[in-house]
Short mmCIF file of C-alpha atoms and ligand atoms in Angstrom, two decimals:
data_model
loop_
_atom_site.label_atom_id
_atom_site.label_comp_id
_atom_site.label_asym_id
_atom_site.label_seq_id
_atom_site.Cartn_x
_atom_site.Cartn_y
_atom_site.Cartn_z
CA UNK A 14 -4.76 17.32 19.99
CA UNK A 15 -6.63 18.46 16.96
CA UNK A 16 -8.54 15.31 15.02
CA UNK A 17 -10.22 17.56 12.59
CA UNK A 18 -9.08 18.12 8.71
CA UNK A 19 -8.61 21.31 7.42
CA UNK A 20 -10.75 22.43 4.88
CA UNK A 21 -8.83 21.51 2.18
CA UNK A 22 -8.49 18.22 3.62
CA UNK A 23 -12.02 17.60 4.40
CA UNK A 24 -12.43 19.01 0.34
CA UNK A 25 -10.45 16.36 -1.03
CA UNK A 26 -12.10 13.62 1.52
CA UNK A 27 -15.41 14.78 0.27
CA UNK A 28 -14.57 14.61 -3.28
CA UNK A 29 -12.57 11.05 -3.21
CA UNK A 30 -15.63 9.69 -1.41
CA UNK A 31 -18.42 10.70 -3.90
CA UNK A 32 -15.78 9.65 -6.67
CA UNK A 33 -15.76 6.12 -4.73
CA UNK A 34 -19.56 6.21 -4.42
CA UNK A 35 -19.90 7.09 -8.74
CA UNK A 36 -17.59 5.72 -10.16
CA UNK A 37 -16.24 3.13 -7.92
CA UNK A 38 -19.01 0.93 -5.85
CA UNK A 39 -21.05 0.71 -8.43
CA UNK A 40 -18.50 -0.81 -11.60
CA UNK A 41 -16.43 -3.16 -9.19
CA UNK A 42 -18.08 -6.45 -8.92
CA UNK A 43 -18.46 -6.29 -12.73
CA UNK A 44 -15.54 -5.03 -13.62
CA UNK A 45 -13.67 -7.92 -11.52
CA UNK A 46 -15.36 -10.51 -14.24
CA UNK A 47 -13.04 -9.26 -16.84
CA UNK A 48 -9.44 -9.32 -14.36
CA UNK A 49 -8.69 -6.29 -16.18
CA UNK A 50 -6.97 -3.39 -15.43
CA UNK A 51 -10.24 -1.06 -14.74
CA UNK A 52 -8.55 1.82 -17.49
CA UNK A 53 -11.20 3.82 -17.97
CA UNK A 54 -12.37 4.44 -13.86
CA UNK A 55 -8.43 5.04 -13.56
CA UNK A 56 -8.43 7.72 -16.07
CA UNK A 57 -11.18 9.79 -14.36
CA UNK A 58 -9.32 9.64 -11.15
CA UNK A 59 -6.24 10.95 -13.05
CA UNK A 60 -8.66 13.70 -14.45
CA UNK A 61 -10.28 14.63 -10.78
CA UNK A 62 -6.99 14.97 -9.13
CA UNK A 63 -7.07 12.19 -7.08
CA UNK A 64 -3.65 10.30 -8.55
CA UNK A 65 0.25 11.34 -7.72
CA UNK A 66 -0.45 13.37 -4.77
CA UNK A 67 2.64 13.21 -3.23
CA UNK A 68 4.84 14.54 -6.41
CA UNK A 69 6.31 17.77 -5.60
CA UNK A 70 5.14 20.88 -6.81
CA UNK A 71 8.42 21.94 -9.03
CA UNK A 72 7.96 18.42 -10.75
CA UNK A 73 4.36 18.95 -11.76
CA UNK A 74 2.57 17.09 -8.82
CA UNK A 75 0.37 18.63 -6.54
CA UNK A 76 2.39 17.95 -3.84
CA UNK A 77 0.22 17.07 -0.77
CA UNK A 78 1.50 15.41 2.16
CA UNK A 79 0.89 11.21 3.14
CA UNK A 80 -2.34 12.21 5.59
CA UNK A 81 -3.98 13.56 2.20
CA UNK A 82 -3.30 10.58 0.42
CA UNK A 83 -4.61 8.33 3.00
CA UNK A 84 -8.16 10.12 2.31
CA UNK A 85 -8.36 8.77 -0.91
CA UNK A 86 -6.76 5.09 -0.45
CA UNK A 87 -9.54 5.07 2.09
CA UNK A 88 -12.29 6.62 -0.17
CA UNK A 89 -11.16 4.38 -3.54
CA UNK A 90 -10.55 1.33 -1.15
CA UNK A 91 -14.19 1.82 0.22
CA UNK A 92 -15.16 1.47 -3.33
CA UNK A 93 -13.05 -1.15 -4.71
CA UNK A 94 -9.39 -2.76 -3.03
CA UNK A 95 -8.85 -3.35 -6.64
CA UNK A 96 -9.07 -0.54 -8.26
CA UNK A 97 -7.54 1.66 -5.62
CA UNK A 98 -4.66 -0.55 -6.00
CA UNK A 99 -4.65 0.34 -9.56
CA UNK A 100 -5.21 4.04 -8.97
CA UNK A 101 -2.61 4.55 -6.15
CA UNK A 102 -0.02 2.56 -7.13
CA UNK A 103 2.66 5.10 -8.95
CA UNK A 104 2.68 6.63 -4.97
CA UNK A 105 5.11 3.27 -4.66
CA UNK A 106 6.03 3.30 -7.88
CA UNK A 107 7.72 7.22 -7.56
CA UNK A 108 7.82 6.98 -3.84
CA UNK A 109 11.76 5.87 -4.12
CA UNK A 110 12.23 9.03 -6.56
CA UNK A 111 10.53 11.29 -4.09
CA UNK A 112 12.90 10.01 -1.78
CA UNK A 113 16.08 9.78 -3.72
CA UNK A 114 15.83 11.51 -6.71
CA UNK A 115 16.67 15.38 -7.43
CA UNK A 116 14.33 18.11 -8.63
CA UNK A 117 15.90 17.29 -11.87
CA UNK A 118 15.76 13.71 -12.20
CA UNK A 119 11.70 13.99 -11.04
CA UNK A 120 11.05 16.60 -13.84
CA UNK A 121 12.85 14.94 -16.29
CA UNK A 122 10.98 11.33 -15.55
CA UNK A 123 8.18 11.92 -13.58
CA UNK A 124 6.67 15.28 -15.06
CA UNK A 125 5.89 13.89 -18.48
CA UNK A 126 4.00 11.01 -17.06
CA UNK A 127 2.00 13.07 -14.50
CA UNK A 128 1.20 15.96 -16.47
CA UNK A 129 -0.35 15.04 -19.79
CA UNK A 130 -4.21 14.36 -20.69
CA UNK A 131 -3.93 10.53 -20.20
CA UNK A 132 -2.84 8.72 -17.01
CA UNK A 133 0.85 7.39 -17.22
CA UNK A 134 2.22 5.01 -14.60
CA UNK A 135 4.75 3.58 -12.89
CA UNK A 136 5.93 0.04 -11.51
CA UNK A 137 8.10 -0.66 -8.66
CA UNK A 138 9.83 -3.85 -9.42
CA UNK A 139 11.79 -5.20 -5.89
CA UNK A 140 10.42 -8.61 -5.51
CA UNK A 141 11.79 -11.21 -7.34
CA UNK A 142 10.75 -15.07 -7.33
CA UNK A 143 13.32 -15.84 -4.42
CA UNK A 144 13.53 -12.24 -2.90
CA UNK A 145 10.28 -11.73 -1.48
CA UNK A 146 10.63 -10.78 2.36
CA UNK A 147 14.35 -10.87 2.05
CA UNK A 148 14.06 -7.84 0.41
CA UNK A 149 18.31 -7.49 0.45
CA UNK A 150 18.56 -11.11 -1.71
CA UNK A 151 17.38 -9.14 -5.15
CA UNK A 152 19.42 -10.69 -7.91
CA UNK A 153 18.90 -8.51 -10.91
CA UNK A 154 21.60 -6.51 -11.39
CA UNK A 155 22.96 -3.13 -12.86
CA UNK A 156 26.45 -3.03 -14.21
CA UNK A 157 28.38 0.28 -15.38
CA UNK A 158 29.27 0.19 -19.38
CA UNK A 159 30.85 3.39 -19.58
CA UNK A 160 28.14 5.96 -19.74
CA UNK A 161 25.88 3.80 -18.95
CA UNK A 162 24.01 0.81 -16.71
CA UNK A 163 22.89 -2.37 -18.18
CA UNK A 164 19.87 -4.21 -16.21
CA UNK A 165 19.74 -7.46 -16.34
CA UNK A 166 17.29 -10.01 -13.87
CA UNK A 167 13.40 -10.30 -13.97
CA UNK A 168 10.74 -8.99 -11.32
CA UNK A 169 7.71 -10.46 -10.21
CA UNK A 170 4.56 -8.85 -8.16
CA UNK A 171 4.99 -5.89 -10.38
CA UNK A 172 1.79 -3.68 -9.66
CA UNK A 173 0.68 -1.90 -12.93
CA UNK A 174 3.37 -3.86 -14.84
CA UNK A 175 1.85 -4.10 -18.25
CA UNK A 176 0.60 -0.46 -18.32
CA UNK A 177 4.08 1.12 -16.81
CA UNK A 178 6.23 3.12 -18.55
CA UNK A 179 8.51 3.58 -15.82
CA UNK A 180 9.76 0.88 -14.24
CA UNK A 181 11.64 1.60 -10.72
CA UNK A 182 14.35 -1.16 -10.17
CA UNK A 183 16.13 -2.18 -7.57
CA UNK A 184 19.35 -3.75 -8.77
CA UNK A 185 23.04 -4.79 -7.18
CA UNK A 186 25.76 -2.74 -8.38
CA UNK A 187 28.12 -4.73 -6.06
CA UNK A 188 26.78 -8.25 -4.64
CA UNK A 189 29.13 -9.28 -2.68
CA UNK A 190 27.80 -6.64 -0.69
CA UNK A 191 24.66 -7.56 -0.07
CA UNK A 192 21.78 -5.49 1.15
CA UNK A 193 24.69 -2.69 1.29
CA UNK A 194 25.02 -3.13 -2.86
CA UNK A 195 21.55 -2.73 -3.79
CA UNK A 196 20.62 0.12 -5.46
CA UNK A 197 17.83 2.06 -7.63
CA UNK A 198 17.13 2.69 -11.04
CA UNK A 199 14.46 4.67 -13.57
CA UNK A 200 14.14 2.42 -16.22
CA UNK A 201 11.90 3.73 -18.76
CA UNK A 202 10.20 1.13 -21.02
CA UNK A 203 11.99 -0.31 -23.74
CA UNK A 204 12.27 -3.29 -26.05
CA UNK A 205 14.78 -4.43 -23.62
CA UNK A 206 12.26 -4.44 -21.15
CA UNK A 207 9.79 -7.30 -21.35
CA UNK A 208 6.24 -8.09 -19.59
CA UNK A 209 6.71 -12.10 -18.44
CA UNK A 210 3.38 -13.99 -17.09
CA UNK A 211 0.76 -11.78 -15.37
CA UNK A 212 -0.40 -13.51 -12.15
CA UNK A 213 -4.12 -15.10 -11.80
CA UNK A 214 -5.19 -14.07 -8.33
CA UNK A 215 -8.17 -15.07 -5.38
CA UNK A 216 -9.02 -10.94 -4.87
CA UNK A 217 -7.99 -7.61 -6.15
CA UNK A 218 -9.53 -8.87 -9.55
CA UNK A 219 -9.37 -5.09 -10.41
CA UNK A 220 -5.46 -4.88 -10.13
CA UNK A 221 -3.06 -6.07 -12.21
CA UNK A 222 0.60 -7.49 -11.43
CA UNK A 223 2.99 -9.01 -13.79
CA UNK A 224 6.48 -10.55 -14.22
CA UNK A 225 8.75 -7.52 -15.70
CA UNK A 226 12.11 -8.90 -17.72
CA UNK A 227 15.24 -6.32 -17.75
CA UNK A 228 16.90 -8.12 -20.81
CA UNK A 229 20.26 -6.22 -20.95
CA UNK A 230 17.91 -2.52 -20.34
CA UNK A 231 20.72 0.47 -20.65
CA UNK A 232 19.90 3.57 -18.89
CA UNK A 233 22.09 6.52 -19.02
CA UNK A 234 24.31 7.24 -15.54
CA UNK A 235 21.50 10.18 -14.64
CA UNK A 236 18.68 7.20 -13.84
CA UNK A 237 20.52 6.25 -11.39
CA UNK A 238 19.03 7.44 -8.06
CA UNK A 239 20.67 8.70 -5.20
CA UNK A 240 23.85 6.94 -4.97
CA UNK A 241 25.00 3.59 -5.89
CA UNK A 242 24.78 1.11 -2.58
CA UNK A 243 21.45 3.18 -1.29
CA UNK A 244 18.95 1.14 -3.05
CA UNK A 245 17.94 -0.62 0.51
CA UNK A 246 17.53 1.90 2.75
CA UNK A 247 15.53 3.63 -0.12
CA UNK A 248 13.62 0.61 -0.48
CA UNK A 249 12.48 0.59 3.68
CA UNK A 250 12.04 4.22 3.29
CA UNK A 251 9.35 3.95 0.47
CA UNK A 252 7.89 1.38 2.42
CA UNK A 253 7.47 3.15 5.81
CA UNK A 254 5.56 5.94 3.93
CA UNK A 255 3.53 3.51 1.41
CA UNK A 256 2.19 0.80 3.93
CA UNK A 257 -0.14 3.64 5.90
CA UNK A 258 -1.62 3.34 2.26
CA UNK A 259 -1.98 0.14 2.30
CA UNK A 260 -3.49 0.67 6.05
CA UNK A 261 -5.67 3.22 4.31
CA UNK A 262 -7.24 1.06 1.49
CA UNK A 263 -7.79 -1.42 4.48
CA UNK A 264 -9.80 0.82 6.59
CA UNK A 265 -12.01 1.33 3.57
CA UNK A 266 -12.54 -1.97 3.23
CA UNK A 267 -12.94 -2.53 6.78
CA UNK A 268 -15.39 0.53 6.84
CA UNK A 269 -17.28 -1.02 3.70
CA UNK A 270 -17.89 -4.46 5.73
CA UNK A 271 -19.14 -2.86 8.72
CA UNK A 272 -21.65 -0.57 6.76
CA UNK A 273 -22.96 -3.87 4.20
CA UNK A 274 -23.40 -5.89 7.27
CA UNK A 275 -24.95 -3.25 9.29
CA UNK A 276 -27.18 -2.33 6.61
CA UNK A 277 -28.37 -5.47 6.16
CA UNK A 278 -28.52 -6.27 10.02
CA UNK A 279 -31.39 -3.81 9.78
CA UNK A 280 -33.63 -4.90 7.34
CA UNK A 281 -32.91 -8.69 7.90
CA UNK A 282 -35.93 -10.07 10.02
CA UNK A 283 -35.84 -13.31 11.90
CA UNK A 284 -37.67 -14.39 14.75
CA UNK A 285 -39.97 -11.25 14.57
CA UNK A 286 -37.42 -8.84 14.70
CA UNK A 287 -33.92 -7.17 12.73
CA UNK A 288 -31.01 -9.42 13.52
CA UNK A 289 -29.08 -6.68 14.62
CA UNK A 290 -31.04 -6.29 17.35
CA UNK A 291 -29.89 -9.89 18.44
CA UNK A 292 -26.69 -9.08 20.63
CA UNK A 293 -24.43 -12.61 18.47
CA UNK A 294 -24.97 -10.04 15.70
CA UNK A 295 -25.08 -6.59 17.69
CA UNK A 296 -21.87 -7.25 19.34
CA UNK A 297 -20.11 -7.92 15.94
CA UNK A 298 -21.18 -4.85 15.23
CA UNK A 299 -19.51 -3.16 17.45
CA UNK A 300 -16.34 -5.06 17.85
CA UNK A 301 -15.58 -4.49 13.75
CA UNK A 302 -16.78 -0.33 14.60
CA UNK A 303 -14.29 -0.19 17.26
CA UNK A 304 -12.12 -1.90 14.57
CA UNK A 305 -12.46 0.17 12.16
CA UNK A 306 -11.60 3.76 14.02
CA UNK A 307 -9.06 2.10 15.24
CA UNK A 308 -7.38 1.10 12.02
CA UNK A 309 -8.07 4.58 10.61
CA UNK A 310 -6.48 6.32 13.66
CA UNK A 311 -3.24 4.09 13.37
CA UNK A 312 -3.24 4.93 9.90
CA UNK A 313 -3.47 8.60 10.20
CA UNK A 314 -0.76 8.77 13.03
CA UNK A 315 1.64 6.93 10.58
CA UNK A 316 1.06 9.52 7.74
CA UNK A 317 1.24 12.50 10.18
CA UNK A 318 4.38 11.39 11.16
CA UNK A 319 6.15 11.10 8.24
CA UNK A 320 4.54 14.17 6.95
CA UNK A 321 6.32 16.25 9.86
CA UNK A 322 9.29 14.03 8.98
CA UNK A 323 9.42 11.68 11.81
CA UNK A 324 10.42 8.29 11.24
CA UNK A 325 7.72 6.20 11.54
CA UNK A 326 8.70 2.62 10.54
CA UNK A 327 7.22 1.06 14.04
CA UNK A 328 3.76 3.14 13.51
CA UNK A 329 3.25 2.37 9.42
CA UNK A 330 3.94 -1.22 10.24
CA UNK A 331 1.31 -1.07 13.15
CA UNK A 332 -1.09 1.03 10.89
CA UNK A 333 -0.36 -1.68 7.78
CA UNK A 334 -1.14 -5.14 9.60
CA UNK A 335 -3.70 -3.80 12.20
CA UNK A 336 -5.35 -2.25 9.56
CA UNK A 337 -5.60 -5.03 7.21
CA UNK A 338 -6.14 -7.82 9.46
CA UNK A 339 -8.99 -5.71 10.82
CA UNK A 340 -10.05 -5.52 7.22
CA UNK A 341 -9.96 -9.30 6.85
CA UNK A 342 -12.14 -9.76 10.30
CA UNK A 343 -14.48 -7.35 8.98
CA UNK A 344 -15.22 -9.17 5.86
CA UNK A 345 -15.29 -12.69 7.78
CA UNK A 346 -17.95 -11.18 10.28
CA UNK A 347 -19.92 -9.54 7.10
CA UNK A 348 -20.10 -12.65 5.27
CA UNK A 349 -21.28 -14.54 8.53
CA UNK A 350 -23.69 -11.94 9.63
CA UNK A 351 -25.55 -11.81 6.13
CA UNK A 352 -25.26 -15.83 6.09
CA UNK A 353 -26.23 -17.55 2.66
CA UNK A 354 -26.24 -13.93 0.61
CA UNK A 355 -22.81 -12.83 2.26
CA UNK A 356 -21.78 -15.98 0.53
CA UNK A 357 -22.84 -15.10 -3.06
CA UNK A 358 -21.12 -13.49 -5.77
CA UNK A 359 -24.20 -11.12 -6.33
CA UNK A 360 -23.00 -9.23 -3.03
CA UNK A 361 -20.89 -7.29 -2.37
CA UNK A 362 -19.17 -8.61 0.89
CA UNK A 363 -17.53 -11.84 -0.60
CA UNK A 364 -15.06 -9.71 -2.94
CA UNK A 365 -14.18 -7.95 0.49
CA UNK A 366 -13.08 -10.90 1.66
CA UNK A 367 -11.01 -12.09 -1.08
CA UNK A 368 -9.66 -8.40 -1.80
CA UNK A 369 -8.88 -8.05 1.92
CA UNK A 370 -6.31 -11.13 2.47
CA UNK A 371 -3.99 -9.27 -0.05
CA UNK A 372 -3.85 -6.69 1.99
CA UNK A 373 -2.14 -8.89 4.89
CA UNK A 374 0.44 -10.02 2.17
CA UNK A 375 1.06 -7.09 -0.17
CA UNK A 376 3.98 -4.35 0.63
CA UNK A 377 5.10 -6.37 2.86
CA UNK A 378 3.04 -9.46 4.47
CA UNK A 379 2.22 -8.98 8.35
CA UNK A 380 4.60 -11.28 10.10
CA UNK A 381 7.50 -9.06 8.60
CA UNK A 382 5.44 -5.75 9.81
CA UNK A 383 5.31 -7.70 13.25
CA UNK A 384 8.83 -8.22 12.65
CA UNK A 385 9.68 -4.39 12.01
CA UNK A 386 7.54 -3.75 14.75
CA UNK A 387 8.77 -5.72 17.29
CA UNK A 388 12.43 -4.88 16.30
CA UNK A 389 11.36 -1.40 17.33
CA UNK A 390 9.91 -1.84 20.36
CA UNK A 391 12.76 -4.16 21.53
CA UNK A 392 15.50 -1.26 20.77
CA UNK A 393 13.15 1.79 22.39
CA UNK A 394 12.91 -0.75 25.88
CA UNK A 395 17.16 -0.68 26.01
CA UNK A 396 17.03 2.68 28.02
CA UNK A 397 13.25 2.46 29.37
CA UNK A 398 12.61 3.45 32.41
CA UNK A 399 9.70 1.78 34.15
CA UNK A 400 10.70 2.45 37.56
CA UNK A 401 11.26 -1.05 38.66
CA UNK A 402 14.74 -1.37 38.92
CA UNK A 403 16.14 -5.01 38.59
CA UNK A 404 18.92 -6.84 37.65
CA UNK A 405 16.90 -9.83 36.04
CA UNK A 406 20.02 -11.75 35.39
CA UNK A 407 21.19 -11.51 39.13
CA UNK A 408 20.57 -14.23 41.35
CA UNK A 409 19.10 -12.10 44.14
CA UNK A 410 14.97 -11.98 44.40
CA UNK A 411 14.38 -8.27 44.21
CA UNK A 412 14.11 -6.03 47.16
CA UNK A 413 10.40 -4.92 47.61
N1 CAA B 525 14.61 3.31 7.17
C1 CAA B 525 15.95 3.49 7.00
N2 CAA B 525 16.86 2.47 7.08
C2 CAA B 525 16.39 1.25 7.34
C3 CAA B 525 15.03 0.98 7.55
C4 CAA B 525 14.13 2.08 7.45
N3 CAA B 525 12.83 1.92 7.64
N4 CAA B 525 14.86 -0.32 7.79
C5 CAA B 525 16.08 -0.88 7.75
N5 CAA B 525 17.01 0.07 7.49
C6 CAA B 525 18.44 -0.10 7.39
C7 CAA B 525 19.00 -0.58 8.73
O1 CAA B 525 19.32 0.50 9.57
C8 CAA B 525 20.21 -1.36 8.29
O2 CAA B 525 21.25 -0.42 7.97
P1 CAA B 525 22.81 -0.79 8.20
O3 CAA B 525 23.12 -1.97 7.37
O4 CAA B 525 23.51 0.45 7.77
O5 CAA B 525 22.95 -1.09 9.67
C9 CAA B 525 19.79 -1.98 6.97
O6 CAA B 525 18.72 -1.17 6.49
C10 CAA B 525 19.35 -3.41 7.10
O7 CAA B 525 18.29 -3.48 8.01
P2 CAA B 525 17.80 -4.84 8.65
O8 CAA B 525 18.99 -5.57 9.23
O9 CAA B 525 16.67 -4.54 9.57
O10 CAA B 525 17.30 -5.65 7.38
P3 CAA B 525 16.78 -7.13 7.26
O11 CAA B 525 17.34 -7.64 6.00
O12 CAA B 525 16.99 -7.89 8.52
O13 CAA B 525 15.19 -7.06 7.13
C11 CAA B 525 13.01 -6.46 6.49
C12 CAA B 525 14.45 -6.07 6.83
C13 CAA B 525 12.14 -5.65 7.40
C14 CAA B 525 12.63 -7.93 6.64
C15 CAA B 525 12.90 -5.99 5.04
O14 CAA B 525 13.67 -6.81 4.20
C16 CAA B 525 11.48 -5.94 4.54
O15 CAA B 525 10.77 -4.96 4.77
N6 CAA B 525 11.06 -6.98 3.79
C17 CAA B 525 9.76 -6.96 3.14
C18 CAA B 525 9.89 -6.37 1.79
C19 CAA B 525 8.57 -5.99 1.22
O16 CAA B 525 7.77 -5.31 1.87
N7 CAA B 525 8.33 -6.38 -0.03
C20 CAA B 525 7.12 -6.05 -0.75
C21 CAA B 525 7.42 -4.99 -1.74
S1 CAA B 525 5.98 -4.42 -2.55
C22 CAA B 525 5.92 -5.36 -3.95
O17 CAA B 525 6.76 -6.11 -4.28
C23 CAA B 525 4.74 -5.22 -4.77
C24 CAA B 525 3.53 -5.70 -4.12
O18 CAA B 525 3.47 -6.01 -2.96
C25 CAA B 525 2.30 -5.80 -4.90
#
């Protein structure tokens, strides 16, 4: 077993982190006063390379695999939760096209928007007001008018709403069909296509998400992606490679917690001596280090998986709510540790806290990774062998 990055791995680590550590750490907390979407810090990520990774080559991207793209959720999410939202959110927006779409559909749609001078972006618009977990109970949907599919229904949570102009839509061609009618569409922005009330939120000031309104939107036959009925399964494959980037952001904010507190743990003297060195505060410490590498390992593992093209549904969901609950205890512990000034808006660990409880909600909140999870686990044990063999619904004790 090989833990270390190649060199062009460990390159584009390197470079996301000292991008994080410019342009990043230093803007967020101010930036956050406005609740705006941070344009300009998103722009020189588009510029250094660090935005769209995944995009195959023949459609303009620079097509790097998931464990490269977990380097710089990690690196940006170190920085700012926010803003790494904001940065690496077209990897779910064109994650479903990656998926579904053909060489020609992605270079059609996607190469435009990924190849210019100015960052482009994309939204993916799945939830809906009453389909939130219940992924299969989206009501917008997409009927055939000859040539064409008419959109109708309106979106909510939509990351990068207001600056997308792609919109990828998960709509029923056939209702009565549930989860098995769903499908997906590239919608590209229109004056059929609306921006409805963009959401106030606790954390993630540096991320934007918005109502999107599909008033009657036509799209020729070719946007539609992969074939009708396949929007679901398209949908839970998106999300089993997105959530180890959720799990990546996470670990960066879990990282950043551990390094504010510990940093301050140093220089903090009470009762003649650094806190730290108090084991209440040393053993923190160590529990949100041990945290940490654990979270990023998870994290990893998911991406390598689906990079050699395992499925990895069990291991993202693992990655996704270890990750960001870890991220969440981290920022607690910080703001405990460093007492009345982890409290205050003039540092930095209170934003980790409120950015990190989005992470146990977004892309999925943690009781339906659990659920995915567990739902795994409970189909592997069917034909597991543990060498104990009993009949637990016979009435006989078993033989020893
Ligand atoms: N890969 C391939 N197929 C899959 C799959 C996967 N990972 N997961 C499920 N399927 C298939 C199943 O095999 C099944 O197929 P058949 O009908 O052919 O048998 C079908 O999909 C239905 O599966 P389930 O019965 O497991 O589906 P379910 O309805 O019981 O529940 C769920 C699934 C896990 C709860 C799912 O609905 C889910 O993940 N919900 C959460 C959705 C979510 O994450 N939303 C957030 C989106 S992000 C967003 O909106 C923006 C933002 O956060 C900011």
């Amino acid at each position: 077993m090989d833990f270390s990055l190649t060199d062009k791995e460990q390159k584009l680590w390197e470079r996301a982190k000292k991008f994080s550590l410019e342009h990043i750490s230093p803007k967020a907390s101010a930036l956050e006063k406005r609740r705006e979407f941070p344009k300009e810090i998103v722009q020189k990520a588009y510029e250094e390379g660090l935005m769209n990774l995944h995009i195959p080559e023949e459609a303009g991207g620079p097509g790097l695999s998931l464990l490269s793209e977990t380097f710089v959720s990690e690196a940006t999410g170190y920085g700012c939760a926010g803003i790494a939202t904001s940065i690496m959110c077209n990897n779910l927006a064109f994650a479903p096209l990656v998926i579904g779409a053909t060489i020609e559909q992605l270079k059609t749609y996607v190469k435009p928007l990924i190849t210019g001078k100015e960052a482009k972006f994309g939204a993916f618009c799945l939830t809906e007001r009453k389909a939130g977990s219940d992924a299969a109970a989206v009501a917008t949907r997409a009927e055939r008018d000859g040539d064409e599919y008419v959109i109708t229904g309106t979106k909510c949570f939509a990351t990068n709403g207001p600056q997308a102009e792609l919109f990828t839509v998960f709509a029923s061609t056939q209702p009565e069909l549930k989860h098995k009618g769903l499908s997906v569409f590239m919608v590209p922005k229109s004056k059929n296509v609306k921006i409805g009330h963009i959401e106030n939120k606790m954390g993630q000031l540096n991320s934007v998400q918005s109502e999107v309104i599909f008033e009657g939107a036509r799209v020729p036959q070719e946007c539609l992606v992969g074939k009708e009925g396949e929007g679901f399964k398209i949908a839970m494959q998106t999300l089993d490679m997105t959530r180890a980037g959720i799990a990546a952001i996470a670990t960066g904010v879990a990282q950043r917690a551990l390094d504010e507190a510990a940093k301050f743990a140093n220089i903090r003297q009470q009762f003649g001596r650094p806190i730290g060195k108090f084991q209440g505060i040393g053993f923190k410490l160590a529990d949100m280090g041990a945290r940490t590498d654990a979270a990023r390992h998870l994290t990893r593992y998911a991406a390598w998986l689906a990079d050699q093209g395992m499925r990895n549904s069990k291991e993202s969901s693992f990655a996704k709510f270890f990750a960001s609950d870890a991220a969440m205890k981290n920022a607690t512990q910080a703001v405990q540790i460093m007492g009345g000034y982890g409290y205050l808006e003039e540092y930095p660990v209170e934003k980790l806290m409120r950015d990190a409880k989005l992470l146990q909600i977004y892309e999925g909140t943690n009781e339906v990774q659990r659920l995915v999870a567990s739902n795994a686990i409970l189909k592997e044990s069917v034909n597991l062998d543990t060498g104990f063999h009993v009949d637990y619904e016979g009435r006989d004790a078993p033989k020893m």
